[in-house]
mmCIF file with all atom_site columns, C-alpha atoms in Angstrom:
data_model
loop_
_atom_site.group_PDB
_atom_site.id
_atom_site.type_symbol
_atom_site.label_atom_id
_atom_site.label_alt_id
_atom_site.label_comp_id
_atom_site.label_asym_id
_atom_site.label_entity_id
_atom_site.label_seq_id
_atom_site.pdbx_PDB_ins_code
_atom_site.Cartn_x
_atom_site.Cartn_y
_atom_site.Cartn_z
_atom_site.occupancy
_atom_site.B_iso_or_equiv
_atom_site.pdbx_formal_charge
_atom_site.auth_seq_id
_atom_site.auth_comp_id
_atom_site.auth_asym_id
_atom_site.auth_atom_id
_atom_site.pdbx_PDB_model_num
ATOM 1   C CA . UNK A 1 1   ? 74.622 -60.783 159.959 1.00 52.00 ? 3   UNK A CA 1
ATOM 2   C CA . UNK A 1 2   ? 71.947 -58.696 159.129 1.00 79.00 ? 4   UNK A CA 1
ATOM 3   C CA . UNK A 1 3   ? 70.540 -59.015 155.669 1.00 91.00 ? 5   UNK A CA 1
ATOM 4   C CA . UNK A 1 4   ? 68.026 -56.796 153.600 1.00 95.00 ? 6   UNK A CA 1
ATOM 5   C CA . UNK A 1 5   ? 67.415 -59.697 151.215 1.00 97.00 ? 7   UNK A CA 1
ATOM 6   C CA . UNK A 1 6   ? 67.759 -63.345 151.436 1.00 98.00 ? 8   UNK A CA 1
ATOM 7   C CA . UNK A 1 7   ? 67.402 -66.242 148.913 1.00 98.00 ? 9   UNK A CA 1
ATOM 8   C CA . UNK A 1 8   ? 65.857 -69.271 150.345 1.00 98.00 ? 10  UNK A CA 1
ATOM 9   C CA . UNK A 1 9   ? 63.842 -72.418 149.211 1.00 97.00 ? 11  UNK A CA 1
ATOM 10  C CA . UNK A 1 10  ? 60.699 -74.187 150.353 1.00 97.00 ? 12  UNK A CA 1
ATOM 11  C CA . UNK A 1 11  ? 61.663 -77.397 151.763 1.00 95.00 ? 13  UNK A CA 1
ATOM 12  C CA . UNK A 1 12  ? 60.193 -80.613 150.445 1.00 92.00 ? 14  UNK A CA 1
ATOM 13  C CA . UNK A 1 13  ? 60.405 -84.233 151.324 1.00 91.00 ? 15  UNK A CA 1
ATOM 14  C CA . UNK A 1 14  ? 62.946 -84.950 154.310 1.00 93.00 ? 16  UNK A CA 1
ATOM 15  C CA . UNK A 1 15  ? 64.714 -81.550 153.872 1.00 94.00 ? 17  UNK A CA 1
ATOM 16  C CA . UNK A 1 16  ? 65.011 -79.609 156.975 1.00 95.00 ? 18  UNK A CA 1
ATOM 17  C CA . UNK A 1 17  ? 61.790 -77.261 157.124 1.00 94.00 ? 19  UNK A CA 1
ATOM 18  C CA . UNK A 1 18  ? 62.268 -73.870 155.863 1.00 96.00 ? 20  UNK A CA 1
ATOM 19  C CA . UNK A 1 19  ? 58.726 -72.582 156.392 1.00 95.00 ? 21  UNK A CA 1
ATOM 20  C CA . UNK A 1 20  ? 59.167 -70.981 159.991 1.00 96.00 ? 22  UNK A CA 1
ATOM 21  C CA . UNK A 1 21  ? 62.530 -69.399 158.735 1.00 96.00 ? 23  UNK A CA 1
ATOM 22  C CA . UNK A 1 22  ? 61.048 -67.787 155.658 1.00 97.00 ? 24  UNK A CA 1
ATOM 23  C CA . UNK A 1 23  ? 57.888 -66.564 157.722 1.00 97.00 ? 25  UNK A CA 1
ATOM 24  C CA . UNK A 1 24  ? 60.249 -64.998 160.348 1.00 96.00 ? 26  UNK A CA 1
ATOM 25  C CA . UNK A 1 25  ? 62.429 -63.192 157.668 1.00 96.00 ? 27  UNK A CA 1
ATOM 26  C CA . UNK A 1 26  ? 59.519 -61.887 155.750 1.00 96.00 ? 28  UNK A CA 1
ATOM 27  C CA . UNK A 1 27  ? 57.891 -60.635 159.082 1.00 96.00 ? 29  UNK A CA 1
ATOM 28  C CA . UNK A 1 28  ? 61.118 -58.890 160.022 1.00 95.00 ? 30  UNK A CA 1
ATOM 29  C CA . UNK A 1 29  ? 61.013 -56.936 156.680 1.00 95.00 ? 31  UNK A CA 1
ATOM 30  C CA . UNK A 1 30  ? 63.600 -58.976 154.781 1.00 97.00 ? 32  UNK A CA 1
ATOM 31  C CA . UNK A 1 31  ? 62.899 -59.406 151.207 1.00 97.00 ? 33  UNK A CA 1
ATOM 32  C CA . UNK A 1 32  ? 62.815 -63.218 150.496 1.00 98.00 ? 34  UNK A CA 1
ATOM 33  C CA . UNK A 1 33  ? 63.439 -64.424 147.141 1.00 98.00 ? 35  UNK A CA 1
ATOM 34  C CA . UNK A 1 34  ? 62.442 -68.196 146.342 1.00 98.00 ? 36  UNK A CA 1
ATOM 35  C CA . UNK A 1 35  ? 63.421 -70.089 143.226 1.00 97.00 ? 37  UNK A CA 1
ATOM 36  C CA . UNK A 1 36  ? 61.513 -70.966 140.202 1.00 96.00 ? 38  UNK A CA 1
ATOM 37  C CA . UNK A 1 37  ? 63.166 -74.109 138.579 1.00 93.00 ? 39  UNK A CA 1
ATOM 38  C CA . UNK A 1 38  ? 62.931 -73.541 134.818 1.00 93.00 ? 40  UNK A CA 1
ATOM 39  C CA . UNK A 1 39  ? 62.771 -76.432 132.229 1.00 92.00 ? 41  UNK A CA 1
ATOM 40  C CA . UNK A 1 40  ? 66.576 -76.011 131.291 1.00 92.00 ? 42  UNK A CA 1
ATOM 41  C CA . UNK A 1 41  ? 67.595 -76.273 135.248 1.00 90.00 ? 43  UNK A CA 1
ATOM 42  C CA . UNK A 1 42  ? 68.088 -72.685 135.595 1.00 94.00 ? 44  UNK A CA 1
ATOM 43  C CA . UNK A 1 43  ? 66.776 -71.027 138.685 1.00 96.00 ? 45  UNK A CA 1
ATOM 44  C CA . UNK A 1 44  ? 64.710 -68.009 138.146 1.00 97.00 ? 46  UNK A CA 1
ATOM 45  C CA . UNK A 1 45  ? 63.568 -66.038 141.421 1.00 98.00 ? 47  UNK A CA 1
ATOM 46  C CA . UNK A 1 46  ? 60.428 -64.583 142.592 1.00 98.00 ? 48  UNK A CA 1
ATOM 47  C CA . UNK A 1 47  ? 59.483 -62.525 145.734 1.00 98.00 ? 49  UNK A CA 1
ATOM 48  C CA . UNK A 1 48  ? 57.866 -64.416 148.609 1.00 97.00 ? 50  UNK A CA 1
ATOM 49  C CA . UNK A 1 49  ? 54.287 -63.243 149.330 1.00 96.00 ? 51  UNK A CA 1
ATOM 50  C CA . UNK A 1 50  ? 53.134 -65.498 152.105 1.00 94.00 ? 52  UNK A CA 1
ATOM 51  C CA . UNK A 1 51  ? 52.299 -69.041 152.147 1.00 92.00 ? 53  UNK A CA 1
ATOM 52  C CA . UNK A 1 52  ? 48.918 -68.642 150.421 1.00 92.00 ? 54  UNK A CA 1
ATOM 53  C CA . UNK A 1 53  ? 51.141 -67.372 147.348 1.00 93.00 ? 55  UNK A CA 1
ATOM 54  C CA . UNK A 1 54  ? 52.855 -70.692 146.863 1.00 94.00 ? 56  UNK A CA 1
ATOM 55  C CA . UNK A 1 55  ? 51.666 -72.963 144.071 1.00 94.00 ? 57  UNK A CA 1
ATOM 56  C CA . UNK A 1 56  ? 52.693 -76.480 143.110 1.00 92.00 ? 58  UNK A CA 1
ATOM 57  C CA . UNK A 1 57  ? 55.360 -76.882 140.614 1.00 90.00 ? 59  UNK A CA 1
ATOM 58  C CA . UNK A 1 58  ? 57.404 -79.728 138.993 1.00 86.00 ? 60  UNK A CA 1
ATOM 59  C CA . UNK A 1 59  ? 59.177 -82.304 141.062 1.00 82.00 ? 61  UNK A CA 1
ATOM 60  C CA . UNK A 1 60  ? 56.921 -81.899 143.988 1.00 84.00 ? 62  UNK A CA 1
ATOM 61  C CA . UNK A 1 61  ? 58.201 -78.196 144.630 1.00 89.00 ? 63  UNK A CA 1
ATOM 62  C CA . UNK A 1 62  ? 56.416 -75.309 145.992 1.00 92.00 ? 64  UNK A CA 1
ATOM 63  C CA . UNK A 1 63  ? 57.242 -72.027 144.150 1.00 95.00 ? 65  UNK A CA 1
ATOM 64  C CA . UNK A 1 64  ? 56.044 -68.391 144.419 1.00 96.00 ? 66  UNK A CA 1
ATOM 65  C CA . UNK A 1 65  ? 53.181 -67.270 142.097 1.00 95.00 ? 67  UNK A CA 1
ATOM 66  C CA . UNK A 1 66  ? 54.439 -63.966 141.894 1.00 91.00 ? 68  UNK A CA 1
ATOM 67  C CA . UNK A 1 67  ? 56.310 -62.097 138.726 1.00 95.00 ? 69  UNK A CA 1
ATOM 68  C CA . UNK A 1 68  ? 59.601 -63.891 137.880 1.00 97.00 ? 70  UNK A CA 1
ATOM 69  C CA . UNK A 1 69  ? 62.511 -61.415 138.503 1.00 97.00 ? 71  UNK A CA 1
ATOM 70  C CA . UNK A 1 70  ? 64.954 -63.372 136.218 1.00 95.00 ? 72  UNK A CA 1
ATOM 71  C CA . UNK A 1 71  ? 68.176 -65.253 137.322 1.00 95.00 ? 73  UNK A CA 1
ATOM 72  C CA . UNK A 1 72  ? 70.041 -62.133 137.964 1.00 95.00 ? 74  UNK A CA 1
ATOM 73  C CA . UNK A 1 73  ? 67.728 -61.284 140.763 1.00 96.00 ? 75  UNK A CA 1
ATOM 74  C CA . UNK A 1 74  ? 70.174 -63.495 142.967 1.00 96.00 ? 76  UNK A CA 1
ATOM 75  C CA . UNK A 1 75  ? 72.782 -60.988 142.711 1.00 94.00 ? 77  UNK A CA 1
ATOM 76  C CA . UNK A 1 76  ? 70.646 -58.569 144.849 1.00 95.00 ? 78  UNK A CA 1
ATOM 77  C CA . UNK A 1 77  ? 70.615 -60.792 147.955 1.00 97.00 ? 79  UNK A CA 1
ATOM 78  C CA . UNK A 1 78  ? 73.096 -60.825 150.924 1.00 96.00 ? 80  UNK A CA 1
ATOM 79  C CA . UNK A 1 79  ? 72.445 -64.222 151.984 1.00 96.00 ? 81  UNK A CA 1
ATOM 80  C CA . UNK A 1 80  ? 71.691 -67.477 150.030 1.00 97.00 ? 82  UNK A CA 1
ATOM 81  C CA . UNK A 1 81  ? 70.360 -70.504 151.833 1.00 97.00 ? 83  UNK A CA 1
ATOM 82  C CA . UNK A 1 82  ? 70.462 -73.851 149.831 1.00 97.00 ? 84  UNK A CA 1
ATOM 83  C CA . UNK A 1 83  ? 69.477 -77.247 149.868 1.00 96.00 ? 85  UNK A CA 1
ATOM 84  C CA . UNK A 1 84  ? 71.594 -80.265 150.112 1.00 95.00 ? 86  UNK A CA 1
ATOM 85  C CA . UNK A 1 85  ? 72.140 -83.913 150.940 1.00 96.00 ? 87  UNK A CA 1
ATOM 86  C CA . UNK A 1 86  ? 75.494 -83.343 152.595 1.00 97.00 ? 88  UNK A CA 1
ATOM 87  C CA . UNK A 1 87  ? 78.481 -81.069 152.755 1.00 97.00 ? 89  UNK A CA 1
ATOM 88  C CA . UNK A 1 88  ? 82.119 -81.858 153.658 1.00 96.00 ? 90  UNK A CA 1
ATOM 89  C CA . UNK A 1 89  ? 84.202 -79.706 156.097 1.00 94.00 ? 91  UNK A CA 1
ATOM 90  C CA . UNK A 1 90  ? 85.758 -77.750 153.002 1.00 93.00 ? 92  UNK A CA 1
ATOM 91  C CA . UNK A 1 91  ? 82.148 -76.399 152.277 1.00 95.00 ? 93  UNK A CA 1
ATOM 92  C CA . UNK A 1 92  ? 81.570 -78.753 149.296 1.00 94.00 ? 94  UNK A CA 1
ATOM 93  C CA . UNK A 1 93  ? 77.845 -79.234 148.933 1.00 95.00 ? 95  UNK A CA 1
ATOM 94  C CA . UNK A 1 94  ? 76.380 -82.460 147.549 1.00 94.00 ? 96  UNK A CA 1
ATOM 95  C CA . UNK A 1 95  ? 73.075 -81.569 145.914 1.00 91.00 ? 97  UNK A CA 1
ATOM 96  C CA . UNK A 1 96  ? 70.533 -83.666 143.963 1.00 85.00 ? 98  UNK A CA 1
ATOM 97  C CA . UNK A 1 97  ? 72.760 -83.762 140.839 1.00 75.00 ? 99  UNK A CA 1
ATOM 98  C CA . UNK A 1 98  ? 71.023 -81.295 138.409 1.00 82.00 ? 100 UNK A CA 1
ATOM 99  C CA . UNK A 1 99  ? 73.519 -78.563 138.940 1.00 89.00 ? 101 UNK A CA 1
ATOM 100 C CA . UNK A 1 100 ? 70.780 -75.761 139.576 1.00 92.00 ? 102 UNK A CA 1
ATOM 101 C CA . UNK A 1 101 ? 72.007 -74.329 142.809 1.00 93.00 ? 103 UNK A CA 1
ATOM 102 C CA . UNK A 1 102 ? 75.655 -74.956 141.697 1.00 92.00 ? 104 UNK A CA 1
ATOM 103 C CA . UNK A 1 103 ? 75.222 -72.624 138.655 1.00 92.00 ? 105 UNK A CA 1
ATOM 104 C CA . UNK A 1 104 ? 73.259 -70.098 140.896 1.00 95.00 ? 106 UNK A CA 1
ATOM 105 C CA . UNK A 1 105 ? 76.061 -70.289 143.709 1.00 94.00 ? 107 UNK A CA 1
ATOM 106 C CA . UNK A 1 106 ? 78.690 -69.342 141.074 1.00 92.00 ? 108 UNK A CA 1
ATOM 107 C CA . UNK A 1 107 ? 76.739 -66.097 140.335 1.00 92.00 ? 109 UNK A CA 1
ATOM 108 C CA . UNK A 1 108 ? 77.017 -64.912 143.906 1.00 93.00 ? 110 UNK A CA 1
ATOM 109 C CA . UNK A 1 109 ? 80.463 -66.446 144.916 1.00 86.00 ? 111 UNK A CA 1
ATOM 110 C CA . UNK A 1 110 ? 82.342 -64.090 147.103 1.00 84.00 ? 112 UNK A CA 1
ATOM 111 C CA . UNK A 1 111 ? 79.525 -61.649 147.081 1.00 90.00 ? 113 UNK A CA 1
ATOM 112 C CA . UNK A 1 112 ? 76.901 -63.386 149.255 1.00 94.00 ? 114 UNK A CA 1
ATOM 113 C CA . UNK A 1 113 ? 76.948 -65.615 152.423 1.00 94.00 ? 115 UNK A CA 1
ATOM 114 C CA . UNK A 1 114 ? 76.144 -68.959 151.478 1.00 95.00 ? 116 UNK A CA 1
ATOM 115 C CA . UNK A 1 115 ? 74.662 -71.479 153.858 1.00 96.00 ? 117 UNK A CA 1
ATOM 116 C CA . UNK A 1 116 ? 73.155 -75.135 153.212 1.00 97.00 ? 118 UNK A CA 1
ATOM 117 C CA . UNK A 1 117 ? 70.527 -76.359 155.811 1.00 97.00 ? 119 UNK A CA 1
ATOM 118 C CA . UNK A 1 118 ? 71.115 -79.994 156.838 1.00 98.00 ? 120 UNK A CA 1
ATOM 119 C CA . UNK A 1 119 ? 70.202 -82.599 159.397 1.00 97.00 ? 121 UNK A CA 1
ATOM 120 C CA . UNK A 1 120 ? 72.650 -83.706 162.014 1.00 97.00 ? 122 UNK A CA 1
ATOM 121 C CA . UNK A 1 121 ? 75.053 -86.398 160.472 1.00 97.00 ? 123 UNK A CA 1
ATOM 122 C CA . UNK A 1 122 ? 75.163 -84.738 157.168 1.00 97.00 ? 124 UNK A CA 1
ATOM 123 C CA . UNK A 1 123 ? 78.159 -82.618 157.627 1.00 97.00 ? 125 UNK A CA 1
ATOM 124 C CA . UNK A 1 124 ? 80.960 -85.172 156.548 1.00 97.00 ? 126 UNK A CA 1
ATOM 125 C CA . UNK A 1 125 ? 84.339 -85.485 157.719 1.00 95.00 ? 127 UNK A CA 1
ATOM 126 C CA . UNK A 1 126 ? 85.044 -87.199 154.278 1.00 96.00 ? 128 UNK A CA 1
ATOM 127 C CA . UNK A 1 127 ? 85.035 -85.305 150.944 1.00 95.00 ? 129 UNK A CA 1
ATOM 128 C CA . UNK A 1 128 ? 81.920 -85.421 148.892 1.00 93.00 ? 130 UNK A CA 1
ATOM 129 C CA . UNK A 1 129 ? 82.254 -85.670 145.098 1.00 91.00 ? 131 UNK A CA 1
ATOM 130 C CA . UNK A 1 130 ? 83.058 -82.356 143.486 1.00 89.00 ? 132 UNK A CA 1
ATOM 131 C CA . UNK A 1 131 ? 82.416 -81.284 139.995 1.00 86.00 ? 133 UNK A CA 1
ATOM 132 C CA . UNK A 1 132 ? 84.459 -78.396 138.321 1.00 85.00 ? 134 UNK A CA 1
ATOM 133 C CA . UNK A 1 133 ? 81.350 -76.111 138.460 1.00 83.00 ? 135 UNK A CA 1
ATOM 134 C CA . UNK A 1 134 ? 80.752 -76.611 142.149 1.00 87.00 ? 136 UNK A CA 1
ATOM 135 C CA . UNK A 1 135 ? 81.197 -73.649 144.431 1.00 89.00 ? 137 UNK A CA 1
ATOM 136 C CA . UNK A 1 136 ? 81.583 -74.361 148.281 1.00 93.00 ? 138 UNK A CA 1
ATOM 137 C CA . UNK A 1 137 ? 79.274 -72.840 150.744 1.00 95.00 ? 139 UNK A CA 1
ATOM 138 C CA . UNK A 1 138 ? 80.624 -70.714 153.723 1.00 95.00 ? 140 UNK A CA 1
ATOM 139 C CA . UNK A 1 139 ? 78.498 -72.434 156.253 1.00 96.00 ? 141 UNK A CA 1
ATOM 140 C CA . UNK A 1 140 ? 75.933 -75.201 157.219 1.00 97.00 ? 142 UNK A CA 1
ATOM 141 C CA . UNK A 1 141 ? 73.246 -75.005 159.669 1.00 97.00 ? 143 UNK A CA 1
ATOM 142 C CA . UNK A 1 142 ? 72.126 -78.166 161.566 1.00 97.00 ? 144 UNK A CA 1
ATOM 143 C CA . UNK A 1 143 ? 69.710 -78.589 164.480 1.00 96.00 ? 145 UNK A CA 1
ATOM 144 C CA . UNK A 1 144 ? 72.757 -79.029 166.841 1.00 96.00 ? 146 UNK A CA 1
ATOM 145 C CA . UNK A 1 145 ? 75.169 -76.490 165.671 1.00 95.00 ? 147 UNK A CA 1
ATOM 146 C CA . UNK A 1 146 ? 76.312 -74.035 162.877 1.00 95.00 ? 148 UNK A CA 1
ATOM 147 C CA . UNK A 1 147 ? 79.317 -75.046 160.929 1.00 95.00 ? 149 UNK A CA 1
ATOM 148 C CA . UNK A 1 148 ? 81.622 -72.419 159.302 1.00 94.00 ? 150 UNK A CA 1
ATOM 149 C CA . UNK A 1 149 ? 84.010 -73.538 156.502 1.00 92.00 ? 151 UNK A CA 1
ATOM 150 C CA . UNK A 1 150 ? 86.217 -70.483 156.407 1.00 76.00 ? 152 UNK A CA 1
ATOM 151 C CA . UNK A 1 151 ? 85.206 -69.285 153.030 1.00 60.00 ? 153 UNK A CA 1
ATOM 152 C CA . UNK A 1 152 ? 85.022 -65.498 152.972 1.00 56.00 ? 154 UNK A CA 1
ATOM 153 C CA . UNK A 1 153 ? 82.789 -63.320 150.954 1.00 52.00 ? 155 UNK A CA 1
ATOM 154 C CA . UNK A 1 154 ? 83.740 -59.866 149.814 1.00 39.00 ? 156 UNK A CA 1
ATOM 155 C CA . UNK A 1 155 ? 80.546 -57.793 150.344 1.00 39.00 ? 157 UNK A CA 1
ATOM 156 C CA . UNK A 1 156 ? 80.126 -56.629 153.689 1.00 36.00 ? 158 UNK A CA 1
ATOM 157 C CA . UNK A 1 157 ? 76.644 -57.344 155.178 1.00 34.00 ? 159 UNK A CA 1
ATOM 158 C CA . UNK A 1 158 ? 75.618 -54.820 157.660 1.00 35.00 ? 160 UNK A CA 1
ATOM 159 C CA . UNK A 1 159 ? 72.136 -53.812 159.016 1.00 35.00 ? 161 UNK A CA 1
#
């Protein structure tokens, strides 16, 4: 998959590190959008402008200091990389429970390739709890292997 624009996030805590990925994408000329968590739980987006342009935000997050582009900016990306605690073999992702990414994923369902970054052992053979608003991801990436879940997206991604 060759992408012109990717939405990602800055990992915190025990999440798999995203810094090298974000830097590599940016250095390759890919537009990288990072989330800005709004008080109502909505994700706004801003362009990544380097590690020195990240600022502390609520919940221990780091966010880009740049101009907010609005929640609709997510529709301009080819790939969405999301955090998670686990995913099952049908692509249902377990998040932290506030629904921010579930709502964001619903806006790009079928149009962007979606992938959750996890540690080995967090791709589960048992179903994870699913809410009506949850949108399965197309893939998971772990240190030992990529995992595809068979979901297709309509928008063709090319270089």
